[in-house]
Coordinates of C-alpha atoms and ligand atoms in Angstrom, one line a residue:
M1 CA 26.9 38.9 5.0
K2 CA 29.7 39.4 2.5
Q3 CA 29.9 35.7 1.6
F4 CA 28.8 32.3 3.0
T5 CA 31.8 30.0 3.1
S6 CA 31.4 28.7 6.7
L7 CA 29.6 29.5 10.0
A8 CA 32.4 32.0 10.7
D9 CA 30.9 34.3 8.0
V10 CA 27.7 34.6 10.0
A11 CA 27.5 37.3 12.6
D12 CA 24.4 35.9 14.4
P13 CA 23.7 32.3 13.5
K14 CA 20.5 32.2 15.7
A15 CA 19.1 35.2 14.0
L16 CA 19.8 33.6 10.6
V17 CA 17.8 30.5 11.6
D18 CA 14.9 32.9 12.5
K19 CA 15.2 34.5 9.1
V20 CA 15.1 31.1 7.3
L21 CA 11.8 30.3 9.2
Q22 CA 10.4 33.7 8.3
L23 CA 11.3 33.3 4.6
K24 CA 9.8 29.8 4.6
A25 CA 6.5 31.2 6.0
S26 CA 6.5 34.2 3.7
G27 CA 5.5 32.2 0.5
N28 CA 6.0 34.1 -2.7
S29 CA 6.7 37.5 -1.4
N30 CA 10.4 37.7 -2.2
R31 CA 10.4 37.7 -6.0
N32 CA 11.7 41.3 -6.5
I33 CA 14.8 40.9 -4.3
G34 CA 17.0 39.2 -6.9
S35 CA 15.5 40.5 -10.1
D36 CA 18.2 41.5 -12.6
L37 CA 20.7 39.4 -10.7
T38 CA 22.5 36.2 -11.7
L39 CA 23.6 33.3 -9.6
A40 CA 26.3 31.1 -11.1
L41 CA 26.8 27.5 -9.7
L42 CA 30.0 25.6 -10.4
F43 CA 30.0 21.9 -9.6
F44 CA 33.3 20.2 -9.4
N45 CA 31.5 17.2 -7.8
P46 CA 28.0 15.7 -8.3
S47 CA 24.9 16.9 -6.4
L48 CA 21.2 16.4 -6.5
R49 CA 19.8 18.5 -3.5
T50 CA 22.3 21.4 -3.5
R51 CA 22.1 22.0 -7.2
L52 CA 18.3 21.9 -7.4
S53 CA 17.6 23.7 -4.1
S54 CA 20.0 26.5 -5.1
Q55 CA 18.3 26.9 -8.4
K56 CA 14.9 26.8 -6.7
A57 CA 16.1 29.4 -4.1
A58 CA 17.3 31.7 -6.9
Q59 CA 13.8 31.3 -8.5
L60 CA 12.1 32.3 -5.2
L61 CA 14.1 35.5 -5.2
G62 CA 13.5 36.2 -8.9
M63 CA 17.1 35.6 -9.8
E64 CA 18.5 33.8 -12.9
S65 CA 20.9 30.9 -12.4
L66 CA 23.6 29.5 -14.6
V67 CA 24.9 26.0 -13.8
L68 CA 28.2 24.4 -14.9
D69 CA 29.4 20.9 -14.2
V70 CA 33.1 21.6 -14.3
N71 CA 34.2 18.1 -14.4
Q72 CA 32.5 17.4 -17.7
G73 CA 35.0 19.0 -19.9
W74 CA 36.5 22.0 -18.1
P75 CA 39.8 20.8 -16.5
L76 CA 41.2 23.7 -14.5
E77 CA 44.8 24.3 -13.3
F78 CA 45.1 25.6 -9.8
E79 CA 48.9 25.6 -9.3
V80 CA 50.6 28.9 -9.3
G81 CA 53.4 28.9 -11.9
A82 CA 52.3 25.6 -13.5
V83 CA 53.7 24.8 -16.9
M84 CA 50.4 24.0 -18.6
N85 CA 51.5 21.5 -21.2
D86 CA 49.4 18.6 -19.9
N87 CA 45.6 18.1 -19.9
K88 CA 44.6 21.3 -18.0
S89 CA 43.4 23.8 -20.5
E90 CA 42.7 26.9 -18.3
H91 CA 44.1 28.4 -15.1
V92 CA 41.8 29.4 -12.3
R93 CA 43.2 32.9 -12.5
E94 CA 41.4 33.5 -15.7
A95 CA 38.4 31.3 -15.0
A96 CA 37.5 32.9 -11.7
A97 CA 37.8 36.4 -13.2
V98 CA 35.8 35.5 -16.2
V99 CA 33.0 33.7 -14.3
S100 CA 32.8 36.7 -11.9
Q101 CA 31.8 38.9 -14.8
Y102 CA 28.8 36.7 -15.7
C103 CA 27.3 36.6 -12.2
D104 CA 26.5 38.5 -9.0
I105 CA 26.8 35.6 -6.7
L106 CA 29.0 32.5 -7.2
G107 CA 28.2 29.1 -5.6
I108 CA 30.9 26.4 -5.6
R109 CA 31.0 22.7 -4.8
C110 CA 34.4 21.1 -4.5
F111 CA 35.1 17.9 -2.4
P112 CA 38.5 17.3 -0.7
G113 CA 41.3 15.2 -2.2
L114 CA 41.4 13.4 1.2
K115 CA 45.2 12.9 0.8
D116 CA 46.8 16.0 2.4
R117 CA 45.0 17.3 5.5
D118 CA 46.7 20.7 5.6
E119 CA 46.0 21.2 2.0
D120 CA 42.3 20.3 2.3
Y121 CA 41.8 22.3 5.5
A122 CA 43.3 25.4 3.7
E123 CA 40.4 25.2 1.2
P124 CA 42.5 25.9 -1.8
L125 CA 39.7 25.9 -4.4
L126 CA 37.5 28.3 -2.5
S127 CA 40.5 30.5 -1.8
A128 CA 41.4 30.6 -5.4
F129 CA 38.0 31.8 -6.4
Q130 CA 38.1 34.4 -3.6
E131 CA 41.5 35.6 -4.8
Y132 CA 41.0 35.7 -8.5
G133 CA 37.2 36.3 -8.7
N134 CA 35.4 39.3 -7.3
K135 CA 31.9 38.1 -6.4
P136 CA 30.4 36.9 -3.1
I137 CA 30.9 33.1 -2.8
I138 CA 28.4 30.6 -1.4
N139 CA 30.0 27.3 -0.3
L140 CA 27.9 24.4 -1.8
E141 CA 30.1 21.9 0.1
S142 CA 33.8 22.4 0.1
A143 CA 36.8 20.3 1.2
T144 CA 36.0 20.7 4.9
R145 CA 32.6 22.5 5.3
H146 CA 29.0 22.3 4.1
P147 CA 27.4 25.3 5.8
L148 CA 24.1 25.3 3.8
Q149 CA 23.5 21.8 5.2
G150 CA 24.5 22.8 8.7
L151 CA 22.1 25.8 8.6
T152 CA 19.3 23.6 7.1
D153 CA 19.8 21.0 9.8
V154 CA 19.5 23.4 12.8
V155 CA 16.5 25.0 11.1
T156 CA 14.9 21.5 10.9
I157 CA 15.8 20.8 14.5
R158 CA 14.3 24.1 15.5
E159 CA 11.0 23.3 13.8
H160 CA 10.7 19.9 15.6
R161 CA 12.4 20.4 18.9
K162 CA 10.4 19.8 22.1
S163 CA 12.7 21.7 24.5
V164 CA 15.0 24.7 24.2
K165 CA 18.1 22.6 24.7
P166 CA 17.5 19.2 23.0
K167 CA 20.1 16.4 23.1
I168 CA 21.5 16.0 19.7
V169 CA 23.5 12.9 18.8
L170 CA 25.8 13.0 15.8
T171 CA 26.7 9.3 15.0
W172 CA 29.3 8.2 12.6
A173 CA 28.0 5.3 10.4
P174 CA 29.7 2.8 8.1
H175 CA 30.1 3.5 4.4
P176 CA 32.0 1.7 1.7
K177 CA 33.7 4.8 0.4
A178 CA 36.0 7.4 2.1
L179 CA 33.9 10.5 2.5
P180 CA 34.7 14.1 3.5
Q181 CA 34.3 15.4 7.1
S182 CA 32.5 18.5 5.7
V183 CA 28.9 17.6 6.7
A184 CA 29.9 16.4 10.2
N185 CA 32.1 19.5 10.8
S186 CA 29.3 21.9 9.8
F187 CA 26.6 20.0 11.7
A188 CA 28.7 20.1 14.9
S189 CA 29.5 23.8 14.5
W190 CA 25.9 24.8 13.8
V191 CA 24.5 22.7 16.7
L192 CA 27.0 24.1 19.1
A193 CA 26.2 27.7 17.9
M194 CA 22.6 27.0 18.8
D195 CA 23.7 26.0 22.3
Y196 CA 22.1 22.6 22.0
E197 CA 23.6 19.6 23.8
L198 CA 25.9 17.7 21.4
V199 CA 27.1 14.1 21.8
I200 CA 29.3 12.7 19.0
T201 CA 29.7 8.9 18.8
H202 CA 32.1 7.0 16.6
P203 CA 34.7 4.2 16.7
E204 CA 38.1 5.3 18.0
G205 CA 40.2 6.8 15.3
Y206 CA 37.3 8.8 13.8
E207 CA 37.7 11.9 16.1
L208 CA 36.9 15.1 14.2
D209 CA 39.0 18.2 14.2
P210 CA 39.1 19.2 17.9
N211 CA 38.7 22.9 16.9
V212 CA 35.3 21.9 15.5
T213 CA 34.1 19.6 18.3
R214 CA 35.1 21.7 21.3
G215 CA 32.0 21.9 23.5
A216 CA 30.7 18.5 22.4
H217 CA 30.9 15.3 24.4
I218 CA 32.6 12.3 22.6
E219 CA 31.1 8.9 23.5
Y220 CA 32.6 5.8 21.9
D221 CA 29.7 3.5 23.0
P222 CA 26.7 4.2 20.7
N223 CA 24.3 2.6 23.1
K224 CA 25.3 5.1 25.8
A225 CA 25.2 8.0 23.3
Y226 CA 21.6 7.3 22.2
K227 CA 20.3 7.4 25.7
D228 CA 17.7 10.2 26.0
A229 CA 18.6 11.6 22.6
D230 CA 16.0 13.9 21.0
V231 CA 17.7 13.8 17.6
V232 CA 20.0 11.1 16.0
Y233 CA 21.9 12.5 13.1
A234 CA 23.9 10.0 11.1
K235 CA 26.8 10.6 8.7
N236 CA 29.8 8.8 7.6
W237 CA 33.2 10.5 7.4
S238 CA 36.7 9.3 6.8
S239 CA 39.4 9.7 9.5
Y240 CA 40.7 13.1 10.4
R241 CA 43.6 11.7 12.4
D242 CA 44.8 9.1 9.9
Y243 CA 43.7 11.5 7.2
G244 CA 41.2 10.3 4.6
K245 CA 41.4 6.6 5.7
I246 CA 38.6 4.2 6.4
M247 CA 39.6 2.9 9.9
S248 CA 36.8 0.5 10.5
N249 CA 33.3 -0.2 9.1
D250 CA 31.9 -1.2 12.5
G251 CA 28.3 -2.3 11.9
R252 CA 27.4 -1.5 15.5
F253 CA 27.1 2.1 14.3
M254 CA 24.4 1.5 11.7
V255 CA 21.3 3.3 12.9
N256 CA 18.6 0.7 13.7
A257 CA 15.3 0.4 15.5
E258 CA 17.0 -1.3 18.5
K259 CA 19.3 1.6 19.2
M260 CA 16.6 4.2 18.4
A261 CA 14.5 2.5 21.2
L262 CA 17.2 3.7 23.7
S263 CA 16.5 7.3 22.8
N264 CA 13.8 9.8 23.8
N265 CA 11.7 8.8 20.7
A266 CA 14.4 10.7 18.7
F267 CA 14.0 12.1 15.3
F268 CA 16.3 10.6 12.7
M269 CA 18.2 12.9 10.4
H270 CA 20.6 12.6 7.5
C271 CA 21.7 15.0 4.8
L272 CA 21.3 12.5 2.0
P273 CA 22.3 10.8 -0.2
V274 CA 22.2 7.8 2.2
R275 CA 23.1 4.1 1.8
R276 CA 20.1 2.2 3.1
N277 CA 20.9 -0.7 5.4
V278 CA 24.5 0.4 5.7
V279 CA 24.1 3.8 7.3
V280 CA 20.5 3.4 8.5
A281 CA 18.0 0.5 8.5
D282 CA 14.9 0.8 6.3
D283 CA 12.6 0.7 9.3
V284 CA 14.2 3.8 10.8
I285 CA 14.5 6.0 7.6
D286 CA 11.0 5.0 6.7
S287 CA 9.5 5.7 10.2
Q288 CA 7.4 8.6 11.3
Q289 CA 10.4 9.9 13.2
S290 CA 12.5 10.3 10.0
L291 CA 13.0 13.9 8.9
V292 CA 15.2 13.4 5.9
I293 CA 12.7 14.6 3.3
Q294 CA 11.8 17.7 5.4
Q295 CA 15.5 18.4 5.7
A296 CA 16.0 18.3 2.0
N297 CA 13.0 20.7 1.6
N298 CA 14.5 23.2 4.0
R299 CA 17.7 23.4 1.8
T300 CA 15.7 25.7 -0.5
F301 CA 14.8 28.1 2.3
A302 CA 18.2 28.1 3.8
A303 CA 19.8 28.8 0.4
A304 CA 17.3 31.6 -0.4
T305 CA 17.8 33.3 3.0
V306 CA 21.6 33.2 2.5
M307 CA 21.3 34.7 -1.0
K308 CA 18.8 37.3 0.3
E309 CA 21.3 38.3 3.0
I310 CA 24.2 38.6 0.6
I311 CA 22.1 40.6 -1.9
E312 CA 20.9 43.0 0.8
L313 CA 24.1 43.3 2.8
S314 CA 26.7 43.0 0.1
I315 CA 25.4 43.7 -3.4
Y316 CA 23.0 46.6 -2.5
E317 CA 24.7 47.7 0.7
Ligands
LIG1 C1 29.0 13.6 0.2 C2 29.7 13.8 1.5 O1 29.7 12.8 2.3 O2 30.3 14.8 1.8 C3 27.9 14.6 0.0 C4 26.9 14.7 1.1 C5 26.0 15.9 1.0 N1 28.5 12.3 0.1 C6 28.7 11.4 -0.9 O3 29.3 11.7 -1.8 C7 28.0 10.1 -0.7
LIG2 N1 22.9 17.0 1.1 C1 23.4 17.3 -0.1 O1 24.2 18.3 -0.1 O2 23.1 16.6 -1.1 P1 23.7 16.7 -2.6 O3 25.1 16.1 -2.6 O4 22.7 15.8 -3.4 O5 23.7 18.1 -3.0

Protein backbone atom coordinates (compact mmCIF):
# COMPACT_ATOMS: atom_id res chain seq x y z
CA MET A 1 0.00 0.00 0.00
CA LYS A 2 1.56 3.29 -1.12
CA GLN A 3 -0.97 5.49 0.66
CA PHE A 4 -4.39 5.23 2.31
CA THR A 5 -6.63 7.97 1.01
CA SER A 6 -9.68 5.83 0.18
CA LEU A 7 -10.79 2.24 -0.37
CA ALA A 8 -9.42 2.54 -3.91
CA ASP A 9 -5.87 2.41 -2.48
CA VAL A 10 -6.47 -1.05 -1.02
CA ALA A 11 -5.80 -3.99 -3.34
CA ASP A 12 -7.64 -6.55 -1.19
CA PRO A 13 -10.02 -5.00 1.38
CA LYS A 14 -11.08 -8.38 2.84
CA ALA A 15 -7.45 -9.35 3.42
CA LEU A 16 -6.85 -6.01 5.14
CA VAL A 17 -9.75 -6.72 7.53
CA ASP A 18 -8.10 -10.07 8.39
CA LYS A 19 -4.83 -8.26 9.04
CA VAL A 20 -6.51 -5.81 11.43
CA LEU A 21 -7.94 -8.73 13.42
CA GLN A 22 -4.53 -10.45 13.45
CA LEU A 23 -2.79 -7.31 14.65
CA LYS A 24 -5.43 -6.82 17.36
CA ALA A 25 -4.84 -10.38 18.57
CA SER A 26 -1.05 -10.07 18.45
CA GLY A 27 -0.70 -7.82 21.52
CA ASN A 28 2.61 -6.02 21.86
CA SER A 29 4.56 -7.84 19.17
CA ASN A 30 4.86 -5.03 16.60
CA ARG A 31 7.07 -2.57 18.46
CA ASN A 32 10.05 -2.86 16.10
CA ILE A 33 8.16 -2.20 12.89
CA GLY A 34 8.15 1.57 13.13
CA SER A 35 11.21 2.26 15.24
CA ASP A 36 13.17 5.25 13.90
CA LEU A 37 10.11 6.37 11.92
CA THR A 38 7.94 9.45 12.48
CA LEU A 39 4.25 9.96 11.87
CA ALA A 40 3.08 13.57 11.42
CA LEU A 41 -0.62 14.31 11.93
CA LEU A 42 -2.11 17.55 10.59
CA PHE A 43 -5.57 18.48 11.84
CA PHE A 44 -7.38 21.18 9.89
CA ASN A 45 -10.51 20.17 11.88
CA PRO A 46 -11.11 18.87 15.40
CA SER A 47 -10.89 15.23 16.42
CA LEU A 48 -10.91 13.09 19.54
CA ARG A 49 -10.83 9.49 18.27
CA THR A 50 -8.80 9.87 15.10
CA ARG A 51 -6.13 11.91 16.78
CA LEU A 52 -5.67 9.72 19.84
CA SER A 53 -6.10 6.37 18.06
CA SER A 54 -3.54 7.40 15.43
CA GLN A 55 -1.03 8.34 18.12
CA LYS A 56 -1.81 5.13 20.00
CA ALA A 57 -1.36 3.15 16.76
CA ALA A 58 2.03 4.79 16.18
CA GLN A 59 2.98 3.83 19.74
CA LEU A 60 2.01 0.18 19.08
CA LEU A 61 4.45 0.16 16.15
CA GLY A 62 7.22 1.94 18.07
CA MET A 63 6.85 5.06 15.93
CA GLU A 64 7.08 8.67 17.11
CA SER A 65 4.19 11.00 16.32
CA LEU A 66 4.08 14.76 15.79
CA VAL A 67 0.70 16.49 15.92
CA LEU A 68 -0.23 19.92 14.61
CA ASP A 69 -3.62 21.61 14.90
CA VAL A 70 -3.33 23.68 11.77
CA ASN A 71 -6.31 25.90 12.49
CA GLN A 72 -4.74 27.25 15.63
CA GLY A 73 -2.40 29.76 14.06
CA TRP A 74 -1.16 28.29 10.79
CA PRO A 75 -3.36 29.74 8.03
CA LEU A 76 -2.39 28.11 4.73
CA GLU A 77 -2.93 29.34 1.17
CA PHE A 78 -3.96 26.69 -1.36
CA GLU A 79 -4.64 28.72 -4.47
CA VAL A 80 -2.07 28.51 -7.24
CA GLY A 81 -0.85 31.99 -8.17
CA ALA A 82 -2.44 33.66 -5.13
CA VAL A 83 -1.23 37.14 -4.22
CA MET A 84 -0.66 36.49 -0.53
CA ASN A 85 -1.25 39.96 0.88
CA ASP A 86 -4.12 38.97 3.18
CA ASN A 87 -4.14 36.74 6.28
CA LYS A 88 -2.59 33.55 4.84
CA SER A 89 1.05 33.42 5.84
CA GLU A 90 2.29 30.31 4.03
CA HIS A 91 1.51 28.45 0.80
CA VAL A 92 0.85 24.71 0.80
CA ARG A 93 3.70 24.31 -1.71
CA GLU A 94 6.30 25.08 0.92
CA ALA A 95 4.33 23.70 3.86
CA ALA A 96 3.83 20.24 2.31
CA ALA A 97 7.45 20.01 1.21
CA VAL A 98 8.72 21.10 4.63
CA VAL A 99 6.45 18.78 6.66
CA SER A 100 7.45 15.87 4.40
CA GLN A 101 11.04 16.30 5.55
CA TYR A 102 10.05 15.87 9.17
CA CYS A 103 8.13 12.62 8.82
CA ASP A 104 7.89 9.25 7.09
CA ILE A 105 4.08 9.08 6.98
CA LEU A 106 1.70 12.02 6.94
CA GLY A 107 -1.89 11.89 8.24
CA ILE A 108 -4.29 14.69 7.30
CA ARG A 109 -7.79 15.62 8.48
CA CYS A 110 -9.64 18.21 6.43
CA PHE A 111 -13.43 18.58 6.24
CA PRO A 112 -15.22 19.85 3.10
CA GLY A 113 -16.42 23.41 2.52
CA LEU A 114 -19.87 21.97 1.60
CA LYS A 115 -20.40 24.81 -0.89
CA ASP A 116 -18.99 23.52 -4.18
CA ARG A 117 -19.54 19.79 -4.77
CA ASP A 118 -17.06 19.42 -7.62
CA GLU A 119 -14.37 21.15 -5.63
CA ASP A 120 -14.94 19.02 -2.50
CA TYR A 121 -15.10 15.77 -4.49
CA ALA A 122 -11.78 16.66 -6.17
CA GLU A 123 -10.21 16.55 -2.67
CA PRO A 124 -8.08 19.70 -3.18
CA LEU A 125 -6.29 19.58 0.16
CA LEU A 126 -5.23 15.93 -0.03
CA SER A 127 -4.20 16.47 -3.65
CA ALA A 128 -2.05 19.49 -2.71
CA PHE A 129 -0.17 17.49 -0.09
CA GLN A 130 0.26 14.64 -2.60
CA GLU A 131 1.58 17.05 -5.21
CA TYR A 132 3.87 19.19 -3.08
CA GLY A 133 4.84 16.68 -0.40
CA ASN A 134 6.61 13.38 -0.94
CA LYS A 135 5.54 11.07 1.88
CA PRO A 136 2.75 8.45 2.02
CA ILE A 137 -0.54 10.03 3.08
CA ILE A 138 -3.14 8.61 5.44
CA ASN A 139 -6.59 10.16 5.18
CA LEU A 140 -7.82 11.03 8.69
CA GLU A 141 -11.18 12.11 7.18
CA SER A 142 -11.13 14.29 4.14
CA ALA A 143 -13.76 16.25 2.23
CA THR A 144 -15.53 13.12 0.96
CA ARG A 145 -14.00 10.02 2.60
CA HIS A 146 -13.17 8.59 6.04
CA PRO A 147 -11.50 5.29 5.13
CA LEU A 148 -10.01 4.54 8.57
CA GLN A 149 -13.57 4.69 9.92
CA GLY A 150 -14.91 2.52 7.10
CA LEU A 151 -12.22 -0.11 7.69
CA THR A 152 -12.86 -0.02 11.45
CA ASP A 153 -16.58 -0.42 10.94
CA VAL A 154 -16.34 -3.53 8.78
CA VAL A 155 -13.80 -5.00 11.20
CA THR A 156 -16.30 -4.44 14.04
CA ILE A 157 -19.10 -6.00 11.99
CA ARG A 158 -16.86 -8.94 11.16
CA GLU A 159 -16.19 -9.51 14.88
CA HIS A 160 -19.91 -9.53 15.72
CA ARG A 161 -21.66 -10.89 12.64
CA LYS A 162 -23.79 -14.02 13.01
CA SER A 163 -23.87 -14.93 9.30
CA VAL A 164 -21.52 -14.50 6.35
CA LYS A 165 -23.81 -12.01 4.62
CA PRO A 166 -25.43 -9.89 7.35
CA LYS A 167 -28.04 -7.28 6.48
CA ILE A 168 -26.55 -3.86 7.20
CA VAL A 169 -28.77 -0.77 7.37
CA LEU A 170 -27.15 2.64 6.99
CA THR A 171 -29.67 5.17 8.25
CA TRP A 172 -29.43 8.91 7.84
CA ALA A 173 -30.38 10.64 11.13
CA PRO A 174 -31.26 14.23 11.98
CA HIS A 175 -28.58 16.71 13.11
CA PRO A 176 -28.65 20.47 13.71
CA LYS A 177 -25.49 21.14 11.63
CA ALA A 178 -24.65 20.39 8.00
CA LEU A 179 -22.17 17.51 8.10
CA PRO A 180 -19.94 15.90 5.46
CA GLN A 181 -20.91 12.79 3.48
CA SER A 182 -17.49 11.29 4.20
CA VAL A 183 -18.41 8.73 6.86
CA ALA A 184 -21.49 7.55 4.97
CA ASN A 185 -19.53 7.29 1.69
CA SER A 186 -16.77 5.25 3.26
CA PHE A 187 -19.14 3.07 5.27
CA ALA A 188 -21.15 2.20 2.14
CA SER A 189 -17.99 1.50 0.10
CA TRP A 190 -16.43 -0.78 2.70
CA VAL A 191 -19.67 -2.69 3.42
CA LEU A 192 -20.16 -3.30 -0.31
CA ALA A 193 -16.52 -4.39 -0.65
CA MET A 194 -17.20 -7.03 2.02
CA ASP A 195 -20.16 -8.29 -0.06
CA TYR A 196 -22.59 -7.68 2.79
CA GLU A 197 -26.22 -6.73 2.06
CA LEU A 198 -26.57 -2.95 2.31
CA VAL A 199 -29.83 -1.02 2.66
CA ILE A 200 -29.60 2.77 2.94
CA THR A 201 -32.54 4.69 4.37
CA HIS A 202 -33.01 8.47 4.37
CA PRO A 203 -35.61 11.11 3.51
CA GLU A 204 -35.86 11.98 -0.18
CA GLY A 205 -33.20 14.50 -1.17
CA TYR A 206 -30.43 12.82 0.85
CA GLU A 207 -29.34 10.37 -1.87
CA LEU A 208 -25.56 9.89 -1.71
CA ASP A 209 -23.25 9.88 -4.74
CA PRO A 210 -24.64 7.08 -6.96
CA ASN A 211 -21.07 5.99 -7.75
CA VAL A 212 -20.69 5.17 -4.06
CA THR A 213 -24.04 3.47 -3.43
CA ARG A 214 -24.19 1.28 -6.56
CA GLY A 215 -25.06 -2.20 -5.29
CA ALA A 216 -26.99 -0.92 -2.25
CA HIS A 217 -30.79 -0.82 -1.96
CA ILE A 218 -32.30 2.61 -1.16
CA GLU A 219 -35.44 2.49 1.04
CA TYR A 220 -37.18 5.73 1.99
CA ASP A 221 -39.31 4.11 4.69
CA PRO A 222 -37.14 3.47 7.77
CA ASN A 223 -39.60 0.95 9.19
CA LYS A 224 -39.24 -1.21 6.08
CA ALA A 225 -35.46 -0.78 6.05
CA TYR A 226 -35.04 -1.96 9.66
CA LYS A 227 -36.90 -5.23 9.03
CA ASP A 228 -34.52 -8.18 9.66
CA ALA A 229 -31.50 -5.87 9.96
CA ASP A 230 -28.46 -7.35 11.70
CA VAL A 231 -26.73 -3.97 12.08
CA VAL A 232 -28.20 -0.45 12.19
CA TYR A 233 -25.51 2.16 11.49
CA ALA A 234 -26.63 5.76 12.01
CA LYS A 235 -25.02 8.87 10.56
CA ASN A 236 -26.14 12.30 9.55
CA TRP A 237 -24.99 13.82 6.28
CA SER A 238 -25.95 16.94 4.38
CA SER A 239 -27.47 16.70 0.90
CA TYR A 240 -25.29 15.55 -2.01
CA ARG A 241 -27.90 16.58 -4.58
CA ASP A 242 -28.64 20.06 -3.19
CA TYR A 243 -25.08 20.17 -2.10
CA GLY A 244 -24.28 20.81 1.56
CA LYS A 245 -27.87 21.72 2.47
CA ILE A 246 -30.03 20.43 5.32
CA MET A 247 -33.15 19.27 3.45
CA SER A 248 -35.15 18.06 6.43
CA ASN A 249 -34.66 17.10 10.03
CA ASP A 250 -37.22 14.34 9.96
CA GLY A 251 -37.44 12.98 13.52
CA ARG A 252 -38.78 9.66 12.16
CA PHE A 253 -35.17 8.84 11.36
CA MET A 254 -33.83 9.08 14.92
CA VAL A 255 -32.79 5.58 16.00
CA ASN A 256 -35.09 4.47 18.82
CA ALA A 257 -36.09 1.26 20.59
CA GLU A 258 -39.37 1.07 18.68
CA LYS A 259 -37.63 0.86 15.30
CA MET A 260 -34.84 -1.38 16.62
CA ALA A 261 -37.59 -3.84 17.67
CA LEU A 262 -38.36 -4.34 13.96
CA SER A 263 -34.82 -5.60 13.34
CA ASN A 264 -33.18 -8.98 13.87
CA ASN A 265 -32.00 -7.88 17.35
CA ALA A 266 -29.59 -5.62 15.45
CA PHE A 267 -26.39 -4.14 16.75
CA PHE A 268 -26.34 -0.34 16.86
CA MET A 269 -23.29 1.42 15.42
CA HIS A 270 -22.14 5.03 15.06
CA CYS A 271 -18.69 6.48 14.40
CA LEU A 272 -19.04 9.10 17.19
CA PRO A 273 -19.26 11.90 18.16
CA VAL A 274 -23.02 11.50 18.38
CA ARG A 275 -25.86 13.81 19.45
CA ARG A 276 -27.88 11.79 21.96
CA ASN A 277 -31.65 11.90 21.56
CA VAL A 278 -31.29 13.61 18.18
CA VAL A 279 -29.45 10.90 16.22
CA VAL A 280 -30.09 8.03 18.66
CA ALA A 281 -32.20 7.59 21.79
CA ASP A 282 -30.39 6.99 25.08
CA ASP A 283 -31.92 3.55 25.55
CA VAL A 284 -30.47 2.33 22.22
CA ILE A 285 -26.94 3.74 22.55
CA ASP A 286 -26.82 2.54 26.18
CA SER A 287 -28.17 -0.95 25.35
CA GLN A 288 -26.24 -4.23 25.20
CA GLN A 289 -26.55 -4.10 21.41
CA SER A 290 -24.63 -0.84 21.10
CA LEU A 291 -21.11 -1.27 19.66
CA VAL A 292 -20.02 2.37 19.66
CA ILE A 293 -17.28 1.99 22.28
CA GLN A 294 -15.90 -1.19 20.67
CA GLN A 295 -15.90 0.62 17.31
CA ALA A 296 -13.80 3.45 18.73
CA ASN A 297 -11.39 0.89 20.21
CA ASN A 298 -10.93 -0.74 16.82
CA ARG A 299 -9.82 2.58 15.34
CA THR A 300 -6.39 1.99 16.94
CA PHE A 301 -5.93 -1.44 15.33
CA ALA A 302 -7.19 -0.29 11.93
CA ALA A 303 -4.78 2.66 11.98
CA ALA A 304 -1.86 0.51 13.16
CA THR A 305 -2.51 -2.05 10.41
CA VAL A 306 -2.65 0.65 7.74
CA MET A 307 0.60 2.20 9.02
CA LYS A 308 2.25 -1.25 9.15
CA GLU A 309 1.23 -1.95 5.54
CA ILE A 310 2.57 1.41 4.38
CA ILE A 311 5.85 0.85 6.24
CA GLU A 312 6.33 -2.66 4.87
CA LEU A 313 5.12 -2.07 1.33
CA SER A 314 6.14 1.52 0.69
CA ILE A 315 8.89 2.73 3.01
CA TYR A 316 10.93 -0.51 3.25
CA GLU A 317 9.85 -2.02 -0.06
C1 LIG B 1 -17.85 14.78 11.60
C2 LIG B 1 -18.56 14.26 10.35
O1 LIG B 1 -19.76 14.11 10.37
O2 LIG B 1 -17.90 13.98 9.35
C3 LIG B 1 -16.83 13.80 12.10
C4 LIG B 1 -17.30 12.40 12.28
C5 LIG B 1 -16.22 11.44 12.53
N1 LIG B 1 -18.84 15.00 12.61
C6 LIG B 1 -18.97 16.10 13.30
O3 LIG B 1 -18.27 17.05 13.09
C7 LIG B 1 -20.05 16.14 14.33
N1 LIG C 1 -15.03 8.92 14.45
C1 LIG C 1 -14.13 9.92 14.39
O1 LIG C 1 -13.39 10.05 13.42
O2 LIG C 1 -14.10 10.72 15.49
P1 LIG C 1 -13.23 12.03 15.70
O3 LIG C 1 -13.85 13.11 14.85
O4 LIG C 1 -13.31 12.31 17.16
O5 LIG C 1 -11.83 11.76 15.24
